[in-house]
Tab-separated table of C-alpha atoms and ligand atoms in Angstrom:
chain	number	residue	atom	x	y	z
A	1	MET	CA	-0.057	-0.003	0.059
A	2	PRO	CA	1.568	3.417	-1.172
A	3	ILE	CA	2.517	5.817	1.675
A	4	PRO	CA	1.218	9.290	0.492
A	5	SER	CA	3.932	11.283	2.228
A	6	MET	CA	6.673	8.899	0.877
A	7	PRO	CA	6.021	8.715	-3.030
A	8	GLY	CA	7.717	5.538	-4.098
A	9	VAL	CA	7.582	3.833	-0.842
A	10	SER	CA	4.864	1.336	0.030
A	11	ARG	CA	3.892	-0.668	3.084
A	12	LEU	CA	4.707	-4.221	1.891
A	13	ALA	CA	2.245	-7.133	2.025
A	14	TRP	CA	3.718	-9.980	4.301
A	15	ARG	CA	5.130	-12.689	1.840
A	16	THR	CA	4.744	-11.555	-1.793
A	17	GLY	CA	5.444	-7.736	-1.389
A	18	LEU	CA	8.207	-8.229	1.180
A	19	LEU	CA	10.049	-11.043	-0.671
A	20	ALA	CA	9.825	-9.068	-4.067
A	21	ALA	CA	11.353	-6.046	-2.337
A	22	VAL	CA	14.124	-8.002	-0.833
A	23	ASP	CA	14.742	-9.715	-4.195
A	24	ALA	CA	14.977	-6.410	-5.940
A	25	ALA	CA	17.312	-5.118	-3.299
A	26	ARG	CA	19.684	-8.196	-3.372
A	27	ALA	CA	19.705	-8.051	-7.147
A	28	GLN	CA	21.528	-4.535	-6.746
A	29	GLY	CA	23.778	-5.745	-4.081
A	30	VAL	CA	21.943	-4.367	-0.957
A	31	ASN	CA	21.675	-7.141	1.509
A	32	SER	CA	20.736	-5.620	4.754
A	33	VAL	CA	17.242	-4.676	5.627
A	34	VAL	CA	15.305	-3.200	8.724
A	35	LEU	CA	11.838	-4.126	9.522
A	36	PHE	CA	9.074	-1.843	10.761
A	37	PRO	CA	5.569	-3.100	11.205
A	38	LYS	CA	2.219	-1.475	10.791
A	39	THR	CA	0.080	-2.898	13.569
A	40	PRO	CA	-3.598	-3.135	13.315
A	41	GLU	CA	-5.279	-0.769	15.824
A	42	ALA	CA	-7.106	-3.741	17.563
A	43	LEU	CA	-3.625	-5.251	18.546
A	44	LYS	CA	-2.429	-1.986	20.155
A	45	THR	CA	-2.404	-1.664	23.925
A	46	ARG	CA	-0.961	0.669	26.340
A	47	THR	CA	1.899	-1.674	27.129
A	48	GLY	CA	2.289	-2.975	23.585
A	49	GLU	CA	2.446	-6.774	24.221
A	50	GLU	CA	2.195	-7.442	20.483
A	51	ALA	CA	5.836	-6.348	20.396
A	52	PHE	CA	6.845	-9.863	21.571
A	53	ASN	CA	4.157	-12.020	20.081
A	54	PRO	CA	6.069	-15.005	18.644
A	55	ASP	CA	3.680	-15.033	15.691
A	56	GLY	CA	3.653	-11.258	15.289
A	57	LEU	CA	4.276	-9.610	11.896
A	58	VAL	CA	7.782	-8.753	12.430
A	59	GLN	CA	8.645	-12.226	13.855
A	60	ARG	CA	6.815	-13.913	10.948
A	61	ALA	CA	8.603	-11.601	8.458
A	62	ILE	CA	12.055	-12.366	9.965
A	63	ARG	CA	11.474	-16.205	9.682
A	64	LEU	CA	10.095	-15.724	6.051
A	65	LEU	CA	13.233	-13.735	4.911
A	66	LYS	CA	15.692	-15.966	6.672
A	67	ALA	CA	14.206	-19.056	5.179
A	68	ALA	CA	14.341	-17.505	1.541
A	69	HIS	CA	17.732	-15.765	2.038
A	70	PRO	CA	19.777	-17.357	4.805
A	71	ASP	CA	22.628	-14.753	4.159
A	72	LEU	CA	20.380	-11.547	4.232
A	73	GLU	CA	21.350	-9.475	7.366
A	74	VAL	CA	18.071	-8.780	8.998
A	75	TYR	CA	17.883	-5.723	11.525
A	76	THR	CA	14.903	-5.036	13.589
A	77	ASP	CA	13.430	-2.154	15.339
A	78	VAL	CA	13.192	-2.258	19.202
A	79	ALA	CA	10.557	0.264	20.638
A	80	LEU	CA	6.988	-0.005	21.653
A	81	ASP	CA	5.461	2.760	19.365
A	82	PRO	CA	4.168	0.642	16.529
A	83	TYR	CA	2.225	-1.510	19.171
A	84	ASN	CA	1.395	1.320	21.599
A	85	SER	CA	-2.099	2.738	21.724
A	86	ASP	CA	-0.739	6.012	23.146
A	87	GLY	CA	1.891	6.221	20.215
A	88	HIS	CA	4.856	6.419	22.469
A	89	ASP	CA	8.097	4.394	22.379
A	90	GLY	CA	7.491	3.705	26.184
A	91	ILE	CA	4.771	2.950	28.393
A	92	VAL	CA	2.886	6.059	29.456
A	93	ARG	CA	1.600	6.560	33.053
A	94	ASP	CA	-1.667	8.417	33.457
A	95	ASP	CA	0.032	11.608	34.376
A	96	GLY	CA	2.130	11.550	31.172
A	97	VAL	CA	5.423	10.221	32.681
A	98	ILE	CA	7.138	7.736	30.359
A	99	LEU	CA	7.951	4.732	32.536
A	100	ASN	CA	11.689	4.114	31.706
A	101	ASP	CA	12.550	1.003	33.645
A	102	GLU	CA	9.067	-0.861	33.083
A	103	THR	CA	9.481	-0.123	29.286
A	104	VAL	CA	13.138	-1.570	29.385
A	105	GLU	CA	11.616	-4.838	30.515
A	106	PHE	CA	9.230	-4.952	27.608
A	107	LEU	CA	12.019	-4.079	25.163
A	108	CYS	CA	14.274	-6.977	26.335
A	109	ARG	CA	11.432	-9.471	25.771
A	110	GLN	CA	10.796	-7.839	22.258
A	111	ALA	CA	14.587	-7.983	21.416
A	112	VAL	CA	14.732	-11.869	22.598
A	113	SER	CA	11.531	-12.720	20.669
A	114	GLN	CA	13.086	-11.211	17.492
A	115	ALA	CA	16.341	-13.091	18.107
A	116	GLU	CA	14.295	-16.250	18.497
A	117	ALA	CA	12.717	-15.564	15.116
A	118	GLY	CA	16.256	-15.195	13.618
A	119	ALA	CA	17.249	-11.466	13.706
A	120	ASP	CA	20.879	-10.850	13.089
A	121	CYS	CA	21.048	-7.467	14.844
A	122	VAL	CA	18.386	-5.703	16.957
A	123	SER	CA	18.229	-2.005	16.854
A	124	PRO	CA	16.594	-0.058	19.948
A	125	SER	CA	15.203	3.175	18.710
A	126	ASP	CA	13.329	3.900	21.852
A	127	MET	CA	15.885	6.146	23.677
A	128	MET	CA	15.106	4.686	27.274
A	129	ASP	CA	18.093	4.992	29.561
A	130	GLY	CA	19.967	1.857	30.155
A	131	ARG	CA	18.201	-0.355	27.418
A	132	VAL	CA	21.374	-1.258	25.654
A	133	GLY	CA	22.908	-3.065	28.530
A	134	ALA	CA	19.665	-4.678	29.621
A	135	ILE	CA	18.881	-5.954	26.114
A	136	ARG	CA	22.695	-7.285	25.796
A	137	GLY	CA	22.084	-9.030	29.086
A	138	ALA	CA	18.696	-10.512	28.125
A	139	LEU	CA	20.204	-11.790	24.673
A	140	ASP	CA	23.022	-13.238	26.306
A	141	ALA	CA	20.983	-15.039	28.973
A	142	ALA	CA	18.518	-16.436	26.223
A	143	GLY	CA	21.242	-17.959	24.240
A	144	PHE	CA	21.907	-15.172	21.615
A	145	PRO	CA	25.316	-13.664	22.446
A	146	HIS	CA	25.987	-13.575	18.753
A	147	VAL	CA	23.030	-11.275	17.875
A	148	GLY	CA	24.264	-7.788	17.599
A	149	ILE	CA	22.818	-4.314	18.902
A	150	MET	CA	22.676	-1.299	16.697
A	151	SER	CA	21.766	1.387	19.116
A	152	TYR	CA	19.996	4.564	17.998
A	153	THR	CA	22.405	6.616	20.198
A	154	ALA	CA	22.097	10.150	19.094
A	155	LYS	CA	18.286	10.112	18.240
A	156	TYR	CA	16.836	13.622	18.185
A	157	ALA	CA	13.335	14.712	18.778
A	158	SER	CA	13.020	15.562	15.121
A	159	ALA	CA	10.212	16.907	12.855
A	160	PHE	CA	11.755	14.821	10.006
A	161	TYR	CA	9.994	11.625	11.240
A	162	GLY	CA	6.576	12.841	10.220
A	163	PRO	CA	6.038	10.677	7.147
A	164	PHE	CA	7.316	7.514	9.047
A	165	ARG	CA	4.538	8.273	11.615
A	166	ASP	CA	2.050	8.513	8.811
A	167	ALA	CA	3.131	5.226	7.444
A	168	LEU	CA	2.809	3.334	10.718
A	169	ALA	CA	-0.069	5.470	12.101
A	170	SER	CA	2.318	5.784	15.254
A	171	ALA	CA	2.351	9.458	16.296
A	172	PRO	CA	1.491	10.318	19.865
A	173	ARG	CA	-2.180	10.742	20.272
A	174	ALA	CA	-4.432	12.477	22.858
A	175	GLY	CA	-5.495	10.714	25.964
A	176	GLY	CA	-9.014	10.005	26.941
A	177	GLY	CA	-10.464	9.722	30.441
A	178	GLY	CA	-8.103	12.338	31.920
A	179	ARG	CA	-5.023	10.767	30.920
A	180	VAL	CA	-2.088	12.983	29.910
A	181	ILE	CA	-0.305	11.935	26.832
A	182	PRO	CA	2.843	13.949	25.976
A	183	PRO	CA	2.242	15.334	22.441
A	184	THR	CA	5.947	15.033	21.519
A	185	LYS	CA	8.821	12.543	22.231
A	186	ALA	CA	11.037	15.271	23.710
A	187	THR	CA	11.474	13.731	27.233
A	188	TYR	CA	13.238	10.832	25.818
A	189	GLN	CA	14.671	11.868	22.425
A	190	GLN	CA	17.355	14.539	22.224
A	191	ASP	CA	17.028	18.271	22.050
A	192	PRO	CA	18.172	19.232	18.527
A	193	ALA	CA	20.035	22.365	20.091
A	194	ASN	CA	22.237	19.966	22.184
A	195	TRP	CA	25.222	18.283	20.634
A	196	ARG	CA	27.029	17.428	24.008
A	197	GLU	CA	24.416	15.067	24.982
A	198	SER	CA	25.447	12.837	21.990
A	199	LEU	CA	28.793	12.343	23.490
A	200	ARG	CA	27.264	11.075	26.933
A	201	GLU	CA	24.703	8.783	25.062
A	202	ALA	CA	27.520	7.353	23.050
A	203	ALA	CA	29.744	6.662	26.027
A	204	ALA	CA	26.877	5.026	27.821
A	205	ASP	CA	25.952	2.964	24.812
A	206	GLU	CA	29.501	1.858	24.254
A	207	ALA	CA	29.964	0.654	27.880
A	208	GLU	CA	26.689	-1.175	27.902
A	209	GLY	CA	27.802	-3.114	24.874
A	210	ALA	CA	26.509	-1.599	21.599
A	211	ASP	CA	28.097	-2.900	18.445
A	212	VAL	CA	26.984	0.037	16.101
A	213	LEU	CA	26.147	3.659	17.331
A	214	MET	CA	23.568	5.455	15.207
A	215	VAL	CA	22.972	9.125	14.563
A	216	LYS	CA	19.410	10.056	13.481
A	217	PRO	CA	18.243	12.053	11.448
A	218	GLY	CA	21.074	12.233	8.888
A	219	LEU	CA	21.761	15.497	6.786
A	220	PRO	CA	20.682	17.934	9.539
A	221	TYR	CA	23.060	16.183	12.034
A	222	LEU	CA	26.322	15.678	10.067
A	223	ASP	CA	28.302	17.465	12.790
A	224	VAL	CA	27.028	14.855	15.251
A	225	ILE	CA	28.180	12.079	12.956
A	226	ARG	CA	31.506	13.508	12.622
A	227	LEU	CA	31.590	13.969	16.407
A	228	LEU	CA	30.849	10.425	17.181
A	229	ARG	CA	33.127	9.226	14.396
A	230	ASP	CA	35.986	11.032	16.104
A	231	SER	CA	35.197	9.861	19.641
A	232	THR	CA	34.693	6.159	19.275
A	233	ALA	CA	36.147	3.075	17.390
A	234	LEU	CA	32.772	1.624	16.928
A	235	PRO	CA	31.029	1.649	13.509
A	236	ILE	CA	28.702	4.749	13.078
A	237	ALA	CA	25.338	4.351	11.333
A	238	ALA	CA	23.537	7.288	9.736
A	239	TYR	CA	19.616	7.183	9.267
A	240	HIS	CA	18.598	9.247	6.296
A	241	VAL	CA	14.913	9.465	7.713
A	242	SER	CA	11.466	9.640	6.087
A	243	GLY	CA	11.274	13.518	6.106
A	244	GLU	CA	14.656	13.649	4.297
A	245	TYR	CA	13.427	11.260	1.576
A	246	ALA	CA	10.057	13.164	1.476
A	247	MET	CA	11.898	16.465	0.745
A	248	LEU	CA	14.025	15.105	-2.078
A	249	LYS	CA	11.102	13.433	-3.563
A	250	ALA	CA	8.839	16.408	-3.520
A	251	ALA	CA	11.524	18.668	-5.041
A	252	ALA	CA	12.355	16.049	-7.718
A	253	GLU	CA	8.571	15.526	-8.609
A	254	ARG	CA	8.331	19.258	-9.262
A	255	GLY	CA	11.292	19.199	-11.537
A	256	TRP	CA	13.090	21.437	-8.939
A	257	LEU	CA	15.911	19.096	-8.226
A	258	ASP	CA	17.833	16.478	-10.273
A	259	GLU	CA	16.833	13.583	-8.099
A	260	ARG	CA	19.793	11.170	-9.010
A	261	ALA	CA	22.397	13.901	-8.423
A	262	ALA	CA	20.969	15.221	-5.221
A	263	VAL	CA	20.285	11.815	-3.743
A	264	LEU	CA	23.858	10.491	-4.484
A	265	GLU	CA	25.316	13.717	-3.130
A	266	SER	CA	23.296	13.530	0.191
A	267	LEU	CA	24.481	9.777	0.687
A	268	LEU	CA	28.080	10.882	-0.298
A	269	CYS	CA	27.834	13.601	2.445
A	270	LEU	CA	26.672	11.130	5.048
A	271	LYS	CA	29.643	9.088	4.358
A	272	ARG	CA	32.096	11.939	4.261
A	273	ALA	CA	30.851	12.989	7.581
A	274	GLY	CA	31.932	9.658	8.892
A	275	ALA	CA	29.047	7.170	8.493
A	276	ASP	CA	30.172	3.583	8.021
A	277	ILE	CA	26.417	2.395	7.535
A	278	ILE	CA	23.700	4.321	5.910
A	279	LEU	CA	19.960	3.558	6.337
A	280	THR	CA	17.926	5.190	3.575
A	281	TYR	CA	14.676	4.544	1.699
A	282	TYR	CA	16.665	5.086	-1.438
A	283	ALA	CA	18.947	2.234	-0.822
A	284	THR	CA	17.815	0.000	-3.721
A	285	GLN	CA	17.466	3.040	-6.041
A	286	ALA	CA	20.899	4.405	-5.118
A	287	ALA	CA	22.615	0.984	-5.439
A	288	THR	CA	20.894	0.727	-8.981
A	289	TRP	CA	22.362	4.165	-9.978
A	290	LEU	CA	25.713	3.305	-8.648
A	291	ASN	CA	25.845	-0.047	-10.513
A	292	GLU	CA	24.848	1.932	-13.684
A	293	ASP	CA	27.701	4.277	-13.010
A	294	GLY	CA	29.986	1.355	-12.796
A	295	PHE	CA	30.686	1.454	-9.034
A	296	GLY	CA	29.837	-2.244	-8.683
A	297	VAL	CA	27.759	-2.369	-5.537
A	298	ARG	CA	26.527	-5.835	-6.768
B	1	PBG	C1	10.271	5.083	16.573
B	1	PBG	C2	10.937	5.157	15.343
B	1	PBG	C3	10.773	6.399	14.536
B	1	PBG	C4	11.715	6.112	13.250
B	1	PBG	C5	12.248	5.007	13.285
B	1	PBG	N1	12.010	4.392	14.636
B	1	PBG	C6	9.970	7.570	14.692
B	1	PBG	C7	9.858	8.151	15.887
B	1	PBG	O1	10.865	8.248	16.838
B	1	PBG	O2	8.929	8.698	16.197
B	1	PBG	C8	11.725	7.239	12.177
B	1	PBG	C9	12.181	6.799	11.021
B	1	PBG	C10	11.940	7.660	9.882
B	1	PBG	O3	11.482	8.979	10.052
B	1	PBG	O4	12.330	7.372	8.761
B	1	PBG	N2	10.752	4.024	17.418
């Protein structure tokens, strides 16, 4: 199903749509994927238990992909927002406080259930404190010491996630019955004005056992990518997010930008700033262009 605010990107039907998209990616040399689920409203709850349903959409999708492509690198998202009826990454108390430690317990169960389904790397995007160490411990205890953790380390409370929240119907929503639901994620995601907090988050995630540190969004935060690249030996990932995709697409559709040149320049700049890994909705398209240009991604 097409996503109106992300022209060219669709929500994929389990099985046919997903397998076709992965086949197309692999044909161009893209061999890593991240899964994000659109959860039916009826399965959303205040605590998001669907996140660790062994037969949930993500768990089934991992098993399907690993059966079809054993050497595909499957990354997952660890956070409650696709499953949470309040639209937050953590559990919301009636007075609007996000319950950090209770959420972390649920995130551990979610990560273990994804590992059981066959995930190669789990990616906590929730920004709760202490979750990387807790997830590392839970994975090790459950027999998954080889499953990696790509932590959303410097994840900013950004307006550039709008199209993604449209796609998942996952934006924070007003509480009924006198409950207070914070309209933004600013109590757990970072302040866009603050770069020093990224250093503290990076030090904590590294000490807790993260394998990859991520900066998100990408282009507006190139300084943070460079900062983390220069302050850790861990690989740095940059997430070229939905709003960045939408801006490029909108301008290209109006003929205001040369899409191919602007996209490849954007990705190049993420790399120049220090990203070892780039997550982008343009991945298959960009690999196709690079292959046409003789760069041999395949
Ligand atoms: C939430 C999550 C978000 C994205 C990835 N995981 C949105 C948010 O924090 O509200 C955004 C990705 C994008 O915009 O492309 N756990």
